[in-house]
């Protein structure tokens, strides 16, 4: 892919020899300025600026619903026309205006600090470079709908570096450095760029070309296996949406950064940026799939599924992206939740995860939702709408007042799929019908209701209202049992029995006190360090005080005692807090077990 060459005169719709249309579109030149200071230099050229030319840097990146104000990473910015400096004024937190002479080319130079180890912004060090357009490229007001070009300069002192991106190459060298084109700002911003001496592999599936690049891998990394497994997932997804047809892109790029600790992914129309733990990559000579590797396959499956579900089929509120403020929608339960339902399901359907493993992972999602008191406070539609202020800005009280539109949304998808299957249909039929009805574009909740009605001949208003817009319990148990899965009640871990979430690596640090739990009734607080327990002696004997380092040790010291005293440190004071343990045994967790293997296979395999 990196060697692909195309010149402007052979672009679609142009006869050889014709001059390309001279458009007043904008051009960006990106240079690796300083790897030790993590600085990219971006030079923006506007051929015919306005007299007062407004330039804006996005405050968020589509797919990650938080205002991040990328302008805070701008190190320096200046503007000039020829050799004449222009007056450049910062208008607000993310916009500048330049006083320019119209019809004289304007050049704006900015330095951007790039040292965020995530898929959402930009990174530059001696090993690797990465950037999203939303971090580096100012939007030129009045010109964003016009074609944009990007030139990435090969760093002279880094001869091993290559470039990977989903952008169309106009003229590039064998390493991929050179000029790329985009139809408009949206397309430019939606194509992140990976730079470095990365591992590269390619495959072809269902009529499209795929490139996979991996940065940060060790020599034991089994690239052939990652390619083969990704290909199976890709084929399962294209088949789901299009049967024997083709994916809505001719080319797709997976960009994965393997690090010592990290996880995440961000979807784009014809590429995705991923982060995983280095130890989760497949290793040469190891045939089994570790839990970490299966999680990575789930991530690949998830981000690729977004190619259809959110990047094309998308909330009506995101039909046009406003880069300067929050774009709120109540539909993330559909776009993130349903994608989460399908991610592991399609890994399973590809033959890369068996039914037992699939159910174990589903079991974990179920318990996460059931152990979140916020599910009785917030619906998934509300959770979607408030993603910007709640899901993406969690604090110690979040589990009490919010529910995840990822996990509960996945369970809504599960309930819908299993209900439809009882009537001889499936959620696959619904997804395909939505794709057709919405012409692979903006979608509303009414479209979903219409498709469900057309498919089954009955209204689904009542179910969607209850599952999506209320906090009523989902009919999970009955539906799972109807598809061959038995639900058992097991004893919970002690953290759950006590109603807290805590870390135990450096003493017991309480992170959250759950509403309605024993810890809350006793008066324990988020921020407390739980030091020990004092347990009364039998028949009036002296009490014994124990140092506590694991919550699951509570029964070891407390025995049958119905009441203990918790010793906690709060703001350096040591407090003695009476704690009632009665009722702890009644807190249960779900365990799924296969009862009818054939019924489970019918659900999972088609
Ligand atoms: Zn997602």
PDB file of N, CA and C in Angstrom, residues 366-411:
ATOM      1  N   UNK A 366     -22.905  -9.137  32.051  1.00  0.00           N
ATOM      2  CA  UNK A 366     -24.163  -9.198  32.816  1.00  0.00           C
ATOM      3  C   UNK A 366     -23.936  -8.766  34.259  1.00  0.00           C
ATOM      4  N   UNK A 367     -22.903  -9.322  34.880  1.00  0.00           N
ATOM      5  CA  UNK A 367     -22.666  -8.989  36.287  1.00  0.00           C
ATOM      6  C   UNK A 367     -22.232  -7.546  36.475  1.00  0.00           C
ATOM      7  N   UNK A 368     -21.489  -7.024  35.509  1.00  0.00           N
ATOM      8  CA  UNK A 368     -21.106  -5.601  35.593  1.00  0.00           C
ATOM      9  C   UNK A 368     -22.355  -4.719  35.652  1.00  0.00           C
ATOM     10  N   UNK A 369     -23.333  -5.022  34.809  1.00  0.00           N
ATOM     11  CA  UNK A 369     -24.553  -4.202  34.780  1.00  0.00           C
ATOM     12  C   UNK A 369     -25.370  -4.433  36.056  1.00  0.00           C
ATOM     13  N   UNK A 370     -25.520  -5.705  36.427  1.00  0.00           N
ATOM     14  CA  UNK A 370     -26.352  -6.013  37.599  1.00  0.00           C
ATOM     15  C   UNK A 370     -25.763  -5.444  38.884  1.00  0.00           C
ATOM     16  N   UNK A 371     -24.452  -5.267  38.919  1.00  0.00           N
ATOM     17  CA  UNK A 371     -23.804  -4.759  40.134  1.00  0.00           C
ATOM     18  C   UNK A 371     -23.629  -3.238  40.114  1.00  0.00           C
ATOM     19  N   UNK A 372     -24.315  -2.581  39.182  1.00  0.00           N
ATOM     20  CA  UNK A 372     -24.232  -1.123  39.089  1.00  0.00           C
ATOM     21  C   UNK A 372     -25.556  -0.512  39.537  1.00  0.00           C
ATOM     22  N   UNK A 373     -25.609   0.098  40.730  1.00  0.00           N
ATOM     23  CA  UNK A 373     -26.886   0.670  41.192  1.00  0.00           C
ATOM     24  C   UNK A 373     -27.431   1.747  40.251  1.00  0.00           C
ATOM     25  N   UNK A 374     -26.559   2.389  39.500  1.00  0.00           N
ATOM     26  CA  UNK A 374     -26.983   3.439  38.576  1.00  0.00           C
ATOM     27  C   UNK A 374     -27.955   2.956  37.513  1.00  0.00           C
ATOM     28  N   UNK A 375     -28.027   1.637  37.285  1.00  0.00           N
ATOM     29  CA  UNK A 375     -28.983   1.135  36.284  1.00  0.00           C
ATOM     30  C   UNK A 375     -30.418   1.368  36.730  1.00  0.00           C
ATOM     31  N   UNK A 376     -30.610   1.607  38.054  1.00  0.00           N
ATOM     32  CA  UNK A 376     -31.962   1.894  38.546  1.00  0.00           C
ATOM     33  C   UNK A 376     -32.230   3.403  38.611  1.00  0.00           C
ATOM     34  N   UNK A 377     -31.245   4.170  38.153  1.00  0.00           N
ATOM     35  CA  UNK A 377     -31.373   5.634  38.197  1.00  0.00           C
ATOM     36  C   UNK A 377     -31.465   6.212  36.782  1.00  0.00           C
ATOM     37  N   UNK A 378     -30.655   5.659  35.886  1.00  0.00           N
ATOM     38  CA  UNK A 378     -30.509   6.247  34.557  1.00  0.00           C
ATOM     39  C   UNK A 378     -30.866   5.203  33.487  1.00  0.00           C
ATOM     40  N   UNK A 379     -31.619   5.625  32.477  1.00  0.00           N
ATOM     41  CA  UNK A 379     -31.898   4.720  31.348  1.00  0.00           C
ATOM     42  C   UNK A 379     -30.704   4.773  30.386  1.00  0.00           C
ATOM     43  N   UNK A 380     -30.642   3.805  29.453  1.00  0.00           N
ATOM     44  CA  UNK A 380     -29.515   3.854  28.498  1.00  0.00           C
ATOM     45  C   UNK A 380     -29.643   5.016  27.518  1.00  0.00           C
ATOM     46  N   UNK A 381     -30.878   5.461  27.280  1.00  0.00           N
ATOM     47  CA  UNK A 381     -31.045   6.634  26.402  1.00  0.00           C
ATOM     48  C   UNK A 381     -30.484   7.876  27.106  1.00  0.00           C
ATOM     49  N   UNK A 382     -30.787   8.011  28.413  1.00  0.00           N
ATOM     50  CA  UNK A 382     -30.224   9.139  29.174  1.00  0.00           C
ATOM     51  C   UNK A 382     -28.711   9.023  29.258  1.00  0.00           C
ATOM     52  N   UNK A 383     -28.230   7.808  29.485  1.00  0.00           N
ATOM     53  CA  UNK A 383     -26.776   7.594  29.579  1.00  0.00           C
ATOM     54  C   UNK A 383     -26.093   8.040  28.291  1.00  0.00           C
ATOM     55  N   UNK A 384     -26.744   7.772  27.153  1.00  0.00           N
ATOM     56  CA  UNK A 384     -26.190   8.175  25.861  1.00  0.00           C
ATOM     57  C   UNK A 384     -26.097   9.698  25.782  1.00  0.00           C
ATOM     58  N   UNK A 385     -27.202  10.344  26.131  1.00  0.00           N
ATOM     59  CA  UNK A 385     -27.274  11.798  26.003  1.00  0.00           C
ATOM     60  C   UNK A 385     -26.250  12.481  26.908  1.00  0.00           C
ATOM     61  N   UNK A 386     -26.039  11.905  28.083  1.00  0.00           N
ATOM     62  CA  UNK A 386     -25.135  12.520  29.061  1.00  0.00           C
ATOM     63  C   UNK A 386     -23.711  11.970  28.979  1.00  0.00           C
ATOM     64  N   UNK A 387     -23.397  11.242  27.901  1.00  0.00           N
ATOM     65  CA  UNK A 387     -22.059  10.641  27.769  1.00  0.00           C
ATOM     66  C   UNK A 387     -20.960  11.672  28.015  1.00  0.00           C
ATOM     67  N   UNK A 388     -21.148  12.871  27.490  1.00  0.00           N
ATOM     68  CA  UNK A 388     -20.127  13.922  27.534  1.00  0.00           C
ATOM     69  C   UNK A 388     -19.790  14.356  28.950  1.00  0.00           C
ATOM     70  N   UNK A 389     -20.821  14.398  29.801  1.00  0.00           N
ATOM     71  CA  UNK A 389     -20.597  14.911  31.156  1.00  0.00           C
ATOM     72  C   UNK A 389     -20.517  13.805  32.194  1.00  0.00           C
ATOM     73  N   UNK A 390     -21.037  12.602  31.872  1.00  0.00           N
ATOM     74  CA  UNK A 390     -21.003  11.547  32.882  1.00  0.00           C
ATOM     75  C   UNK A 390     -20.097  10.370  32.503  1.00  0.00           C
ATOM     76  N   UNK A 391     -20.431   9.655  31.407  1.00  0.00           N
ATOM     77  CA  UNK A 391     -19.643   8.460  31.093  1.00  0.00           C
ATOM     78  C   UNK A 391     -18.155   8.789  30.911  1.00  0.00           C
ATOM     79  N   UNK A 392     -17.885   9.887  30.206  1.00  0.00           N
ATOM     80  CA  UNK A 392     -16.487  10.243  29.921  1.00  0.00           C
ATOM     81  C   UNK A 392     -15.824  11.035  31.046  1.00  0.00           C
ATOM     82  N   UNK A 393     -16.606  11.377  32.085  1.00  0.00           N
ATOM     83  CA  UNK A 393     -15.992  12.091  33.209  1.00  0.00           C
ATOM     84  C   UNK A 393     -16.379  11.397  34.507  1.00  0.00           C
ATOM     85  N   UNK A 394     -15.940  10.151  34.664  1.00  0.00           N
ATOM     86  CA  UNK A 394     -16.377   9.377  35.831  1.00  0.00           C
ATOM     87  C   UNK A 394     -15.738   9.866  37.126  1.00  0.00           C
ATOM     88  N   UNK A 395     -16.470   9.695  38.220  1.00  0.00           N
ATOM     89  CA  UNK A 395     -15.915   9.966  39.543  1.00  0.00           C
ATOM     90  C   UNK A 395     -16.396   8.870  40.485  1.00  0.00           C
ATOM     91  N   UNK A 396     -16.133   9.047  41.782  1.00  0.00           N
ATOM     92  CA  UNK A 396     -16.427   7.940  42.705  1.00  0.00           C
ATOM     93  C   UNK A 396     -17.918   7.612  42.770  1.00  0.00           C
ATOM     94  N   UNK A 397     -18.778   8.550  42.447  1.00  0.00           N
ATOM     95  CA  UNK A 397     -20.219   8.303  42.540  1.00  0.00           C
ATOM     96  C   UNK A 397     -20.832   7.787  41.237  1.00  0.00           C
ATOM     97  N   UNK A 398     -20.037   7.735  40.165  1.00  0.00           N
ATOM     98  CA  UNK A 398     -20.602   7.363  38.851  1.00  0.00           C
ATOM     99  C   UNK A 398     -21.394   6.053  38.880  1.00  0.00           C
ATOM    100  N   UNK A 399     -20.889   4.986  39.508  1.00  0.00           N
ATOM    101  CA  UNK A 399     -21.675   3.740  39.475  1.00  0.00           C
ATOM    102  C   UNK A 399     -23.051   3.869  40.137  1.00  0.00           C
ATOM    103  N   UNK A 400     -23.215   4.884  41.001  1.00  0.00           N
ATOM    104  CA  UNK A 400     -24.502   5.059  41.681  1.00  0.00           C
ATOM    105  C   UNK A 400     -25.527   5.813  40.847  1.00  0.00           C
ATOM    106  N   UNK A 401     -25.057   6.592  39.886  1.00  0.00           N
ATOM    107  CA  UNK A 401     -26.021   7.428  39.146  1.00  0.00           C
ATOM    108  C   UNK A 401     -25.973   7.217  37.637  1.00  0.00           C
ATOM    109  N   UNK A 402     -25.083   6.355  37.162  1.00  0.00           N
ATOM    110  CA  UNK A 402     -25.018   6.136  35.708  1.00  0.00           C
ATOM    111  C   UNK A 402     -24.992   4.648  35.384  1.00  0.00           C
ATOM    112  N   UNK A 403     -25.376   4.354  34.149  1.00  0.00           N
ATOM    113  CA  UNK A 403     -25.254   3.000  33.628  1.00  0.00           C
ATOM    114  C   UNK A 403     -24.479   3.139  32.322  1.00  0.00           C
ATOM    115  N   UNK A 404     -23.689   2.134  31.979  1.00  0.00           N
ATOM    116  CA  UNK A 404     -22.904   2.219  30.746  1.00  0.00           C
ATOM    117  C   UNK A 404     -23.779   1.873  29.545  1.00  0.00           C
ATOM    118  N   UNK A 405     -23.781   2.785  28.538  1.00  0.00           N
ATOM    119  CA  UNK A 405     -24.535   2.463  27.315  1.00  0.00           C
ATOM    120  C   UNK A 405     -23.809   1.397  26.498  1.00  0.00           C
ATOM    121  N   UNK A 406     -22.558   1.124  26.825  1.00  0.00           N
ATOM    122  CA  UNK A 406     -21.850  -0.001  26.180  1.00  0.00           C
ATOM    123  C   UNK A 406     -22.404  -1.328  26.708  1.00  0.00           C
ATOM    124  N   UNK A 407     -22.315  -1.523  28.021  1.00  0.00           N
ATOM    125  CA  UNK A 407     -22.671  -2.837  28.570  1.00  0.00           C
ATOM    126  C   UNK A 407     -24.187  -3.046  28.586  1.00  0.00           C
ATOM    127  N   UNK A 408     -24.946  -2.053  29.125  1.00  0.00           N
ATOM    128  CA  UNK A 408     -26.401  -2.274  29.114  1.00  0.00           C
ATOM    129  C   UNK A 408     -26.934  -2.238  27.686  1.00  0.00           C
ATOM    130  N   UNK A 409     -26.327  -1.398  26.827  1.00  0.00           N
ATOM    131  CA  UNK A 409     -26.736  -1.373  25.417  1.00  0.00           C
ATOM    132  C   UNK A 409     -26.524  -2.737  24.763  1.00  0.00           C
ATOM    133  N   UNK A 410     -25.428  -3.413  25.129  1.00  0.00           N
ATOM    134  CA  UNK A 410     -25.164  -4.760  24.596  1.00  0.00           C
ATOM    135  C   UNK A 410     -26.236  -5.736  25.085  1.00  0.00           C
ATOM    136  N   UNK A 411     -26.689  -5.546  26.324  1.00  0.00           N
ATOM    137  CA  UNK A 411     -27.723  -6.440  26.846  1.00  0.00           C
ATOM    138  C   UNK A 411     -29.088  -6.157  26.196  1.00  0.00           C
TER     139      UNK A 411
END
